[in-house]
C-alpha positions as MATLAB code, in Angstrom:
seq = 'MLPKELLLKAYRLMMTARAMAEIYDANRQVCKYVHSTSRGHEAIQLATALQLQPCDWVSPYYRDESIMLGMGYRPYELMLQLLAKGPDPFTGGREYYNHPNIRREGFPGIIHQSSATGMQVIPTTGIAQGIQYREKQGLSKYPVPPVTVCSLGDGSVTEGEVSEAFQFAALHQLPIIYLVQDNDWGISVSSDEARSNDAYEYAAGFKGIERMRVDGSDFIASYIAMEEAIQFVRENRRPMLVHAKVPLLGHHTSGVRKEWYRTAEDLEKHGVDDPGPKLRKKLMADYGISKKELAAIEQETQTYVQAEFDSAVAAPEPDPATVTDHVYAPSGATTEKGVRCPEGREKVVMVDAALHAVEELLQDHPEALFYGQDVGRRLGGVFREAATLADKFGDNRVFNTAIQEAYIIGSTVGMNAVGLKPIVEVQFADYIYPGINQLVTEISKSCYLSCGKYPVSMILRVPIGAYGGGGPYHSGSVESTLATIKGIKIAYPSNAADIKGLIKAAFYDGNPVVMLEHKGLYWSKVPGTEEAKTVEPDRDYIVPFGKGNVVLRANEEAIDNGESLCIITYGMGVHWARNAAKQYPGQVEVVDLRTIYPLDEELVYNTVRRHGKCIVLTEEQLRNSFCEALAGRIAQNCFTSLDAPVQTIGALDLPAVPMNMGLEAAMLPGTDKVAARIGQLLAW';
ca = [
      15.443  -40.769   26.320;
      15.721  -37.068   27.084;
      15.685  -36.136   30.773;
      12.244  -35.747   32.316;
      13.232  -32.399   33.812;
      14.058  -31.058   30.363;
      10.690  -32.103   28.971;
       8.824  -30.646   31.919;
      10.690  -27.362   31.458;
       9.760  -27.373   27.779;
       6.125  -28.107   28.614;
       6.021  -25.287   31.149;
       7.417  -22.887   28.543;
       4.935  -24.109   25.923;
       2.091  -23.461   28.332;
       3.591  -20.043   29.046;
       3.586  -19.192   25.343;
       0.002  -20.460   25.004;
      -1.154  -18.406   27.986;
       0.537  -15.316   26.550;
      -1.258  -15.730   23.220;
      -4.597  -16.205   24.990;
      -4.139  -13.116   27.147;
      -3.168  -11.016   24.150;
      -6.245  -12.151   22.247;
      -8.508  -11.526   25.232;
      -7.156   -7.988   25.662;
      -7.117   -6.727   22.101;
      -7.850   -3.137   23.081;
      -4.851   -3.111   25.413;
      -2.614   -5.045   23.021;
      -3.274   -2.512   20.293;
       0.052   -2.710   18.482;
       0.392   -5.351   15.780;
       1.951   -8.604   16.957;
       2.390  -12.276   16.164;
       2.752  -15.225   18.507;
       4.643  -18.514   18.337;
       1.587  -20.756   18.599;
       2.363  -23.939   16.699;
       6.084  -23.180   16.476;
       6.906  -23.655   20.159;
       8.604  -27.066   19.977;
      11.324  -26.292   17.446;
      11.906  -22.876   18.946;
      12.354  -24.174   22.476;
      14.484  -27.072   21.248;
      16.807  -24.510   19.711;
      16.871  -21.956   22.499;
      17.495  -24.441   25.294;
      20.759  -25.515   23.634;
      22.288  -22.136   22.859;
      25.221  -20.862   24.899;
      26.191  -17.294   25.835;
      28.920  -17.249   23.166;
      26.348  -17.895   20.434;
      24.331  -15.484   18.327;
      20.726  -15.810   17.255;
      18.396  -13.776   15.073;
      14.810  -14.607   16.046;
      12.138  -13.485   13.640;
       8.830  -11.918   14.617;
       7.084  -15.198   15.482;
       9.874  -16.455   17.745;
       8.745  -15.514   21.243;
       9.308  -19.117   22.360;
      12.971  -18.806   21.418;
      13.124  -15.824   23.727;
      11.354  -17.687   26.525;
      13.671  -20.656   26.067;
      16.748  -18.470   26.399;
      15.474  -17.168   29.708;
      13.619  -13.946   28.995;
      10.592  -13.195   31.170;
       7.165  -12.759   29.607;
       7.169   -9.329   31.268;
      10.190   -8.270   29.206;
       8.564   -9.434   25.994;
       5.275   -7.786   26.936;
       6.990   -4.453   27.491;
       7.817   -4.518   23.801;
       4.337   -5.787   22.920;
       2.845   -2.713   24.607;
       5.623   -0.342   23.420;
       6.503    0.621   26.978;
       9.420    2.732   28.071;
      11.277    0.004   30.046;
      11.236   -2.307   26.989;
      14.812   -3.675   27.227;
      15.136   -4.169   23.503;
      13.985   -1.018   21.747;
      12.505    1.287   24.374;
       9.031    1.199   22.846;
      10.208    1.754   19.270;
       9.665   -1.684   17.719;
       7.043   -4.360   17.241;
       6.584   -7.339   19.501;
       9.407   -9.865   19.445;
      11.803   -7.725   17.462;
      14.595   -8.104   20.001;
      18.170   -6.988   20.186;
      20.296   -7.455   23.234;
      23.771   -7.510   24.701;
      23.273   -9.236   28.031;
      25.820  -11.136   30.080;
      25.133  -14.853   30.048;
      22.793  -14.724   27.040;
      23.403  -15.231   23.304;
      23.820  -12.011   21.347;
      20.964  -10.668   19.227;
      21.489   -7.909   16.671;
      18.700   -5.523   15.642;
      15.799   -7.425   14.070;
      13.663   -5.842   11.379;
      10.204   -6.776   10.133;
      11.307   -7.161    6.533;
      11.070  -10.922    6.148;
      14.244  -12.525    4.896;
      16.289   -9.356    5.249;
      17.785  -10.563    8.547;
      19.558  -13.422    6.776;
      22.341  -11.252    5.344;
      23.246   -9.384    8.557;
      23.103  -12.641   10.510;
      25.308  -14.399    7.974;
      27.624  -11.436    8.437;
      27.937  -12.433   12.106;
      29.106  -15.894   11.072;
      31.469  -14.316    8.547;
      32.875  -12.144   11.311;
      33.303  -15.066   13.703;
      35.160  -17.006   11.036;
      37.359  -13.994   10.274;
      38.254  -13.538   13.942;
      39.127  -17.225   14.226;
      41.298  -17.236   11.097;
      43.086  -14.002   12.013;
      43.707  -15.106   15.581;
      41.729  -12.165   16.943;
      39.651  -14.392   19.228;
      40.141  -17.724   20.909;
      36.738  -18.962   21.942;
      36.558  -21.570   24.752;
      33.462  -22.833   22.960;
      33.300  -22.202   19.199;
      30.286  -19.906   18.657;
      27.340  -20.875   16.505;
      25.080  -18.400   14.724;
      21.406  -19.264   14.323;
      19.289  -17.421   11.788;
      15.581  -18.106   12.115;
      13.219  -17.481    9.226;
       9.938  -18.617    7.790;
       9.858  -20.765    4.684;
       7.889  -18.104    2.817;
      10.761  -15.638    3.169;
      13.258  -17.999    1.530;
      11.947  -16.827   -1.841;
      13.520  -13.412   -1.190;
      16.546  -12.857   -3.453;
      18.683  -11.620   -0.597;
      18.328  -14.969    1.155;
      20.036  -16.611   -1.810;
      22.913  -14.124   -1.582;
      23.446  -15.120    2.041;
      23.188  -18.848    1.290;
      25.667  -18.462   -1.537;
      28.206  -16.673    0.646;
      27.793  -19.105    3.540;
      28.195  -22.111    1.251;
      31.199  -20.682   -0.579;
      33.047  -19.617    2.568;
      31.798  -22.429    4.825;
      30.513  -20.219    7.624;
      29.463  -21.487   11.073;
      25.733  -20.781   10.790;
      22.451  -22.654   11.142;
      19.525  -21.486    9.030;
      16.471  -22.581   10.996;
      13.552  -22.509    8.572;
      10.111  -22.856   10.158;
       7.649  -23.941    7.501;
       3.963  -23.559    8.385;
       2.757  -23.480    4.747;
       1.535  -19.884    4.985;
       2.896  -16.454    4.055;
       0.046  -14.317    5.349;
      -2.756  -15.467    3.036;
      -0.457  -16.957    0.406;
      -0.204  -20.714    0.674;
       2.976  -22.617   -0.071;
       1.595  -24.271   -3.195;
       0.907  -20.916   -4.852;
       4.116  -19.193   -3.709;
       7.038  -21.572   -4.215;
       8.029  -24.523   -6.343;
       9.995  -26.216   -3.576;
      10.568  -25.896    0.118;
      13.687  -24.569    1.796;
      15.229  -28.023    2.207;
      14.946  -28.694   -1.527;
      16.056  -25.178   -2.399;
      19.199  -25.413   -0.271;
      20.338  -28.454   -2.253;
      21.453  -26.051   -4.951;
      23.989  -24.451   -2.613;
      26.792  -26.987   -2.442;
      28.362  -26.948    0.980;
      25.230  -26.347    3.048;
      24.323  -29.451    5.043;
      20.586  -30.105    5.401;
      18.133  -31.902    7.626;
      14.376  -32.166    7.986;
      12.541  -32.412   11.269;
       8.990  -32.492   12.565;
       9.071  -29.109   14.268;
       5.922  -29.836   16.241;
       7.587  -32.728   18.094;
       9.793  -31.385   20.900;
      11.842  -34.557   21.358;
      12.555  -34.936   17.644;
      13.320  -31.219   17.400;
      15.666  -31.285   20.370;
      17.631  -34.233   18.988;
      17.823  -32.607   15.532;
      18.973  -29.253   16.883;
      21.482  -30.975   19.168;
      22.961  -32.644   16.090;
      22.895  -29.444   14.054;
      24.480  -27.284   16.748;
      27.158  -29.867   17.498;
      27.915  -30.259   13.785;
      28.390  -26.532   13.243;
      30.320  -26.084   16.485;
      32.778  -28.797   15.538;
      32.973  -28.552   11.763;
      32.491  -24.759   11.312;
      30.243  -25.331    8.310;
      26.711  -24.154    7.463;
      23.574  -26.180    8.111;
      19.948  -25.692    7.116;
      17.269  -27.205    9.324;
      13.832  -27.391    7.737;
      11.206  -27.721   10.458;
       7.613  -28.442    9.490;
       5.270  -26.714   11.943;
       1.593  -25.841   12.236;
       0.328  -22.269   12.370;
      -2.180  -22.147   15.206;
      -2.405  -18.417   15.783;
      -3.220  -15.501   13.551;
      -0.655  -14.283   11.054;
      -0.682  -11.117   13.132;
      -3.185   -9.502   15.432;
      -4.182   -7.362   12.466;
      -4.603  -10.242    9.998;
      -6.907  -12.741   11.667;
      -6.730  -16.414   10.703;
     -10.486  -16.689   10.197;
     -10.344  -14.120    7.406;
      -8.609  -16.390    4.937;
      -8.199  -19.908    6.342;
     -10.824  -22.622    6.085;
     -12.110  -24.642    9.027;
     -10.568  -27.714    7.389;
      -7.127  -26.051    7.233;
      -7.307  -24.908   10.854;
      -8.342  -28.388   11.961;
      -5.466  -29.976   10.040;
      -2.942  -27.661   11.690;
      -4.505  -28.189   15.106;
      -3.673  -31.905   14.999;
       0.025  -31.004   15.283;
      -0.248  -28.632   18.240;
       3.115  -29.151   20.042;
       1.631  -28.813   23.528;
      -0.784  -31.772   23.436;
       1.883  -33.848   21.648;
       4.386  -33.289   24.430;
       1.689  -33.707   27.068;
       0.849  -37.134   25.679;
       4.483  -38.246   25.729;
       5.018  -37.008   29.267;
       2.069  -39.073   30.437;
       2.750  -42.188   28.352;
       6.540  -42.403   28.486;
       7.516  -40.520   31.646;
       4.661  -41.301   33.999;
       3.633  -37.704   34.594;
       0.073  -37.479   35.873;
      -2.717  -35.328   34.503;
      -2.828  -33.587   37.859;
       0.835  -32.563   37.659;
       0.400  -31.257   34.124;
      -2.807  -29.424   35.031;
      -0.931  -27.767   37.885;
       1.742  -26.564   35.460;
      -0.929  -25.172   33.164;
      -2.618  -23.316   36.003;
       0.675  -21.987   37.376;
       1.711  -20.614   33.993;
      -1.649  -18.904   33.504;
      -1.358  -17.228   36.895;
       2.265  -16.270   36.241;
       1.569  -14.863   32.785;
      -1.394  -12.842   34.048;
       0.783  -11.265   36.742;
       3.493  -10.518   34.189;
       0.921   -8.954   31.869;
      -0.527   -6.797   34.655;
       2.963   -5.553   35.497;
       3.682   -4.735   31.854;
       0.385   -2.854   31.480;
       1.280   -0.802   34.563;
       4.760    0.051   33.255;
       5.348    3.663   32.164;
       5.161    4.886   28.595;
       8.366    6.093   26.922;
       9.375    9.670   27.655;
       8.617   11.663   24.459;
      11.806   13.623   25.113;
      13.787   10.480   24.223;
      12.358   10.177   20.715;
      15.495   11.622   19.090;
      17.969    9.608   21.170;
      20.328    7.122   19.505;
      19.915    8.153   15.880;
      23.709    8.017   15.756;
      26.375    6.711   18.059;
      28.655    9.428   19.456;
      31.282   10.215   16.845;
      34.898    9.423   17.555;
      36.091   12.056   15.067;
      34.662   15.474   15.883;
      37.606   17.818   15.301;
      40.108   18.374   12.527;
      43.479   16.985   13.523;
      46.796   16.070   11.977;
      48.782   17.858    9.297;
      46.827   18.559    6.112;
      49.757   19.756    4.012;
      53.084   18.344    5.222;
      56.143   20.123    3.906;
      58.329   18.647    1.221;
      55.775   16.327   -0.344;
      54.546   16.215   -3.920;
      50.900   16.302   -4.866;
      49.001   13.033   -5.255;
      45.847   12.102   -7.107;
      42.660   11.379   -5.175;
      42.655    7.657   -5.845;
      46.109    7.282   -4.315;
      45.230    9.348   -1.258;
      42.196    7.112   -0.675;
      44.272    3.981   -1.217;
      46.855    5.146    1.292;
      44.137    5.992    3.831;
      42.748    2.471    3.653;
      46.235    0.954    3.770;
      47.096    2.908    6.905;
      43.844    1.853    8.571;
      44.574   -1.788    7.786;
      48.078   -1.367    9.204;
      46.856    0.201   12.417;
      43.711   -1.873   13.036;
      43.713   -5.678   12.778;
      39.924   -5.584   13.098;
      39.677   -3.690    9.785;
      39.121   -5.476    6.473;
      38.154   -4.516    2.921;
      35.948   -6.426    0.515;
      33.804   -5.910   -2.572;
      33.700   -6.634   -6.273;
      37.144   -6.877   -7.922;
      39.050   -5.257   -5.049;
      41.099   -8.402   -4.470;
      44.578   -9.407   -5.494;
      44.241   -9.819   -9.259;
      42.866   -6.378  -10.112;
      42.880   -4.234   -6.995;
      39.719   -2.401   -8.016;
      38.547   -1.292  -11.442;
      40.002    2.145  -10.655;
      43.056    0.658   -8.899;
      41.611    2.037   -5.691;
      42.654   -1.130   -3.848;
      45.881   -1.838   -5.733;
      48.465   -3.925   -3.791;
      46.283   -4.159   -0.654;
      45.666   -7.904   -0.935;
      49.373   -8.461   -1.564;
      50.203   -6.565    1.612;
      47.465   -7.808    3.927;
      46.450  -11.175    2.541;
      43.362  -12.600    0.932;
      41.499  -12.953    4.231;
      41.562   -9.190    4.829;
      41.208   -7.840    1.288;
      39.115  -10.012   -0.979;
      36.661  -10.206   -3.834;
      32.984  -10.925   -3.423;
      30.492  -12.100   -5.980;
      28.123   -9.620   -7.599;
      26.098   -9.280   -4.410;
      25.526   -5.648   -3.519;
      22.974   -6.549   -0.855;
      25.349   -8.962    0.824;
      28.335   -6.628    0.575;
      26.392   -3.867    2.334;
      24.221   -5.841    4.746;
      26.941   -8.178    6.006;
      28.645   -5.210    7.643;
      25.935   -5.247   10.339;
      26.961   -8.693   11.569;
      30.658   -8.064   11.077;
      30.411   -4.946   13.209;
      28.448   -6.742   15.923;
      31.417   -9.033   16.581;
      33.856   -6.147   16.789;
      35.116   -5.824   13.218;
      35.396   -2.649   11.148;
      34.454   -3.457    7.556;
      35.304   -1.219    4.618;
      33.305   -2.348    1.592;
      32.749   -1.188   -1.946;
      29.975   -1.126   -4.503;
      31.649   -0.878   -7.874;
      29.558    1.946   -9.356;
      26.914    4.211   -7.855;
      24.435    2.953  -10.459;
      24.608   -0.481   -8.830;
      23.966    0.573   -5.258;
      20.222    0.049   -5.632;
      20.228   -3.733   -4.973;
      21.877   -2.893   -1.654;
      19.557   -0.030   -0.703;
      17.208   -2.468    1.021;
      19.928   -3.465    3.482;
      21.079    0.133    3.882;
      17.568    1.347    4.715;
      16.007   -1.639    6.471;
      18.913   -2.906    8.514;
      21.880   -0.539    8.716;
      20.277    2.881    9.037;
      17.814    1.788   11.730;
      20.093   -0.411   13.814;
      21.449    2.189   16.234;
      18.088    3.887   16.713;
      15.960    0.778   17.152;
      18.515   -0.910   19.405;
      18.713    2.203   21.598;
      22.406    2.478   20.845;
      23.324   -1.164   21.509;
      24.133   -1.926   17.872;
      25.433    1.067   15.935;
      26.968   -0.031   12.636;
      30.467    1.300   12.136;
      31.264    0.733    8.465;
      32.486    2.531    5.356;
      30.764    1.969    2.027;
      32.924    3.278   -0.824;
      30.967    4.194   -3.957;
      32.642    5.446   -7.169;
      30.197    7.973   -8.625;
      29.658   10.534  -11.349;
      29.924   11.055  -15.093;
      32.805   11.769  -17.424;
      34.242   10.574  -20.690;
      31.327    8.568  -22.066;
      30.778    6.217  -19.143;
      27.225    5.675  -20.296;
      23.877    5.225  -18.586;
      24.903    2.550  -16.085;
      28.321    3.817  -15.002;
      27.752    7.556  -14.667;
      24.856    8.056  -12.304;
      24.577   10.233   -9.221;
      22.759    8.878   -6.179;
      23.331   11.380   -3.384;
      19.709   12.550   -3.256;
      18.497    8.978   -2.859;
      21.001    8.421   -0.074;
      20.211   11.745    1.590;
      16.641   10.574    2.215;
      17.938    7.721    4.391;
      18.055    8.778    8.028;
      20.711    7.191   10.217;
      23.615    7.136    7.758;
      26.299    9.719    7.008;
      27.387   10.753    3.513;
      30.702   12.209    2.384;
      31.507   13.570   -1.073;
      35.103   14.853   -1.234;
      36.486   16.946   -4.071;
      40.245   16.555   -3.568;
      42.964   14.224   -2.343;
      43.450   15.789    1.097;
      39.752   15.643    1.890;
      39.247   12.086    0.697;
      42.017   10.862    2.961;
      40.833   12.896    5.939;
      37.213   11.854    5.457;
      38.005    8.142    5.111;
      39.907    8.337    8.383;
      37.030   10.233   10.015;
      34.530    7.693    8.692;
      36.485    4.840   10.230;
      36.588    6.457   13.666;
      33.101    7.952   13.506;
      31.355    4.823   14.739;
      28.394    5.104   12.347;
      27.535    3.915    8.823;
      29.207    6.145    6.247;
      28.754    6.212    2.482;
      31.854    7.643    0.820;
      30.963    9.003   -2.626;
      34.137    9.200   -4.717;
      33.916   10.896   -8.108;
      35.505    8.779  -10.813;
      36.362   11.855  -12.852;
      38.396   13.249   -9.964;
      40.250   10.049   -9.086;
      43.047   10.725  -11.571;
      42.380   14.398  -12.466;
      42.118   13.375  -16.114;
      39.117   15.622  -16.722;
      40.220   19.074  -17.932;
      39.937   21.625  -15.154;
      40.296   19.174  -12.267;
      44.020   19.584  -11.610;
      43.220   21.064   -8.204;
      41.791   17.720   -7.094;
      45.437   16.777   -6.643;
      46.880   17.953   -3.347;
      49.777   17.252   -1.087;
      48.849   14.104    0.815;
      48.092   14.694    4.511;
      49.881   12.722    7.192;
      48.424    9.468    8.507;
      46.777   11.143   11.497;
      44.846   13.696    9.456;
      41.083   13.743   10.021;
      38.397   15.920    8.435;
      35.355   15.762   10.747;
      31.950   15.258    9.209;
      29.728   18.321    8.975;
      32.555   20.801    8.377;
      32.557   22.460    4.965;
      35.449   24.410    3.505;
      35.681   27.728    1.686;
      37.891   26.836   -1.270;
      37.663   30.231   -3.007;
      37.041   33.579   -1.337;
      35.570   36.733   -2.811;
      37.263   40.007   -1.963;
      35.768   42.260    0.659;
      35.321   45.177   -1.721;
      33.078   43.143   -4.021;
      31.106   41.908   -1.016;
      30.680   45.432    0.405;
      29.528   46.729   -2.989;
      26.946   43.969   -3.420;
      28.855   42.638   -6.426;
      29.533   39.136   -5.153;
      27.801   35.787   -4.816;
      28.504   32.407   -3.311;
      28.296   28.937   -4.803;
      27.445   26.029   -2.506;
      28.566   22.738   -4.020;
      30.551   19.512   -3.635;
      32.410   16.906   -5.680;
      32.869   17.807   -9.344;
      30.797   20.935   -8.769;
      33.699   22.445   -6.815;
      35.875   22.371   -9.927;
      33.172   23.689  -12.245;
      32.569   26.541   -9.799;
      36.232   27.432   -9.367;
      36.879   27.406  -13.105;
      33.775   29.468  -13.828;
      34.756   31.974  -11.136;
      37.945   32.806  -13.047;
      35.768   34.886  -15.364;
      34.644   37.003  -12.379;
      37.797   37.658  -10.345;
      37.120   38.413   -6.681;
      33.340   38.217   -7.035;
      32.678   34.540   -6.346;
      33.049   32.599   -3.116;
      32.923   28.793   -3.350;
      31.927   26.564   -0.446;
      32.818   22.881   -0.677;
      30.339   21.033    1.538;
      32.586   17.936    1.770;
      29.806   16.030    3.576;
      26.173   15.928    2.528;
      25.100   14.613    5.909;
      25.802   15.971    8.391;
      25.713   19.286    6.574;
      27.607   22.389    7.656;
      24.497   24.559    7.718;
      26.190   27.230    9.815;
      28.866   27.801    7.173;
      26.282   27.733    4.379;
      23.895   30.216    5.973;
      26.615   32.583    7.166;
      28.166   32.617    3.701;
      24.839   33.268    1.993;
      24.049   36.107    4.417;
      27.380   37.786    3.645;
      26.775   37.778   -0.095;
      22.997   37.962   -0.490;
      23.178   35.954   -3.706;
      23.604   32.200   -3.902;
      23.878   29.344   -6.384;
      23.549   25.731   -5.261;
      25.349   23.517   -7.766;
      25.091   19.751   -8.252;
      25.905   17.163  -10.899;
      22.637   15.355  -10.232;
      19.430   15.751  -12.177;
      17.958   18.838  -10.598;
      14.290   18.180   -9.971;
      13.510   17.029   -6.403;
      17.218   16.728   -5.653;
      19.289   17.299   -2.524;
      20.379   20.525   -4.234;
      16.821   21.817   -4.509;
      16.068   20.837   -0.926;
      19.127   22.725    0.265;
      18.124   25.760   -1.798;
      14.738   25.702   -0.083;
      16.340   25.628    3.359;
      18.613   28.487    2.422;
      15.600   30.495    1.282;
      13.832   29.829    4.591;
      16.783   30.582    6.831;
      18.342   33.464    4.918;
      15.252   35.140    3.471;
      15.865   38.599    4.907;
      19.479   38.591    3.670;
      18.769   37.568    0.078;
      19.029   40.062   -2.776;
      17.784   37.552   -5.339;
      16.116   34.146   -5.425;
      18.406   31.235   -4.621;
      19.575   29.711   -7.898;
      20.070   26.006   -8.572;
      22.141   24.377  -11.286;
      22.136   20.661  -12.025;
      21.900   18.098  -14.778;
      18.911   17.913  -17.106;
      16.028   15.790  -15.848;
      16.825   12.749  -17.970;
      16.465    9.112  -16.872;
      20.140    8.364  -17.489;
      23.432    9.831  -18.648;
      23.801    9.215  -22.404;
      26.861    7.371  -23.709;
      27.778    9.828  -26.453;
      30.116   12.430  -24.975;
      28.387   15.276  -26.776;
      25.051   14.218  -25.329;
      26.692   13.705  -21.929;
      28.022   17.261  -21.991;
      24.617   18.573  -23.030;
      23.030   16.892  -20.040;
      25.555   17.847  -17.362;
      26.363   21.203  -15.842;
      29.840   22.441  -16.649;
      32.097   25.440  -16.367;
      30.427   27.386  -19.168;
      26.889   26.848  -17.847;
      27.937   27.832  -14.343;
      29.745   30.928  -15.633;
      26.650   32.023  -17.560;
      24.476   31.700  -14.453;
      27.009   33.653  -12.380;
      26.785   36.489  -14.886;
      22.992   36.473  -14.774;
      22.864   36.499  -10.991;
      25.471   39.221  -10.580;
      23.420   41.378  -12.949;
      20.250   40.857  -10.888;
];
C-alpha cells in the first residue's frame, strides 16, 4: 500500500485543483482570459509531479495545472498567469493560463510552452536528446540520471510533428516519457471521428518505445505506473509512452463551454471517473480516514484557494513599458573583431570558409554539435559544406538525421535548454517550410514569452538561391517569409570573409539565427561571382549582425553632380550590382546588407541621402517581398532627399523557378537587367 500521508497530500491537491476551477467559473468576468483546468486529469498529473526530481525536465500542456501544483507551485503563482498579471513568474502576463516556463532551484526545469497542441513534443524530445549527448560526451555527470516528461493530449498525437519526435526518440533511445492523457475529446471532435487508434496503439509502430496503459483517474494505479515508468527511464535511458485514460470534467476552455457540444449522457459517463471521489472512497475504506477529516481538507482548500485568488486579483498589471523587453537575449557579438584579411593567405571559396568556421567552433566548444540531412560522415553535405567534420569530431557530434525538417529545427530548443549550442541544416531553402511551424511557434517566441529565461541560441544553415537549372524545388528564395518572423535573426552573406565572420557571430550571439547561404556563391562557379572568393579571415574574426558594408563606392564628383545612385542588396544581388556598375564607372555605390535582420538602417538611409537615387535589388520574386518593404521604408525615411522614386528589381512573380536554364534566366534578375535599370535611373 502507498503511504497514507502521500494519499492525503494527493487528495488535498485534488481538492485544491477543484476549488480553483470552481472559483474561476464563478468569477468569469474577472477570469476573462481564456483558460483550461485539469478537472478529471488530476490523478495522473499528481502521480507524475510528486515523483519528479529537481534534475528532471517536464513540459506540461495547457490542462496540466495539477502537475504544477504537485511540483510545489502555489495557486497564487498559477493565478497570476491566469489573470495576466505583472508578477506572473512564468511569462510576466504574456501567456495563457498554465503555459509555464521556469528555472527555479529545487524544481524540475520547464522550457517555454506554446498553445500549439503537439508542437511541444519536438522541443521536449530535444531536451532528452541533449541530456543523452551530455552523458555520452562526458559533459555532465548527473548524481541522479535526469528524466524528461512530455505531457500531451491524445488528440494531439495525430499531429505529424509528434511522429517525427517519436521516430527520433525510438531510433536514438532517448530518456523521455511521453505522458498521453486521453479524455476522448479534442475540443468538439470525439476520438472515434478523429483517430483510428489511440496513442498506445500508435506507438507500437515505433520500435524501441516501451508502452503502458493506466487508468489515469485512479491515483494509486497512476502513482504505481508512473513510478515504474520513471524508474525504467532513469535506469535504462530509453523512451516510454504512458497512455492514461482520463475523464474530462471541465470545459475544453473557458471560451468553449462543455454544454455547447457534449450530451448529458456523455457528461454523466465522464463524471463516474472523477478522481477526487475515487480517492476519497479509498481513503475511507482502506485507510480509515473519516468523512470529517476529509471534509476539513475540502474546507481548508476552499479557504486557501479563495485567499490565493484574492491576492492574485489584487496583484499589479504589467508595466506597459516592458512590452518590448526580452525579444532577444543580449548579443555576445556586437563589434567587428579579429583580422578580416590576414597577410600571406590565398583566397578561398565561400563553402570552405563556412566549413572552417564550423570546424573551429567545434574545436573550441565541446557543447557545439552539427546535425542535419546528409551532413554526416559518408557525404559531408550535398555541397560538401560539412566535409571531414564527422571524421574529425565523431558521429555523436556531427551526424545525419532523417528527413525531418521540423525535428531538426525544433529540437534545438531543448538542446539549448540543457546548455548545448546546436548548428543544424535544412538541405535546401525550398524545404524549410515543414520546419517553419517550429521556427515560428516555438523558437521565435521562446525568449520573449519566457521573459528571457529561455533564449534559443542556435544556427540554422540554409542553402538558398537559383543557378544552373536547379529547378522549382531546389532554387527558391525564402528570406521574405523568414523576415516576417519576429524573434529570429537572418544573415545572407555574399562572400567568404563574411560567411565565416557571420557564422562566428551567430554562434556567440545567443539568439536563433538563420544563415542563408547562396548555392551559386559556394564555389564561385557562376560567371561574375569570382569576388565571392576572399582571403579567409582568422579564427577570431566576427562580423556583428546589423552592420552592412559598402562594397563599391561612387566617386565624389559624380555624387556632387547628381550623377550617381546607390544599390542596396545582398547575396547574389551584390555580384549582379557590382558587375552592372562596371558599365557606369564611378557612378554606382553598392551596399551589401549582409544581414536582413537586424538591418543596418543607418547605413542604408545615409547612403540613399547622399545619392538621392536608389535601387533595392533582390533575387526573390518582387511582389510583397522584403525588398519592396525596404523600399517603402526608404521612401518614408529619405523622402526629402530623393530625386526619383525608389526602384526595386527582383525576380518575376512566378510560383517557382523553372528548370530550363533559359527560362530560369528569364525569371531572375541579372547583370544586364540591373545595368539597364541603372541607366534609366541615372537619366531620370
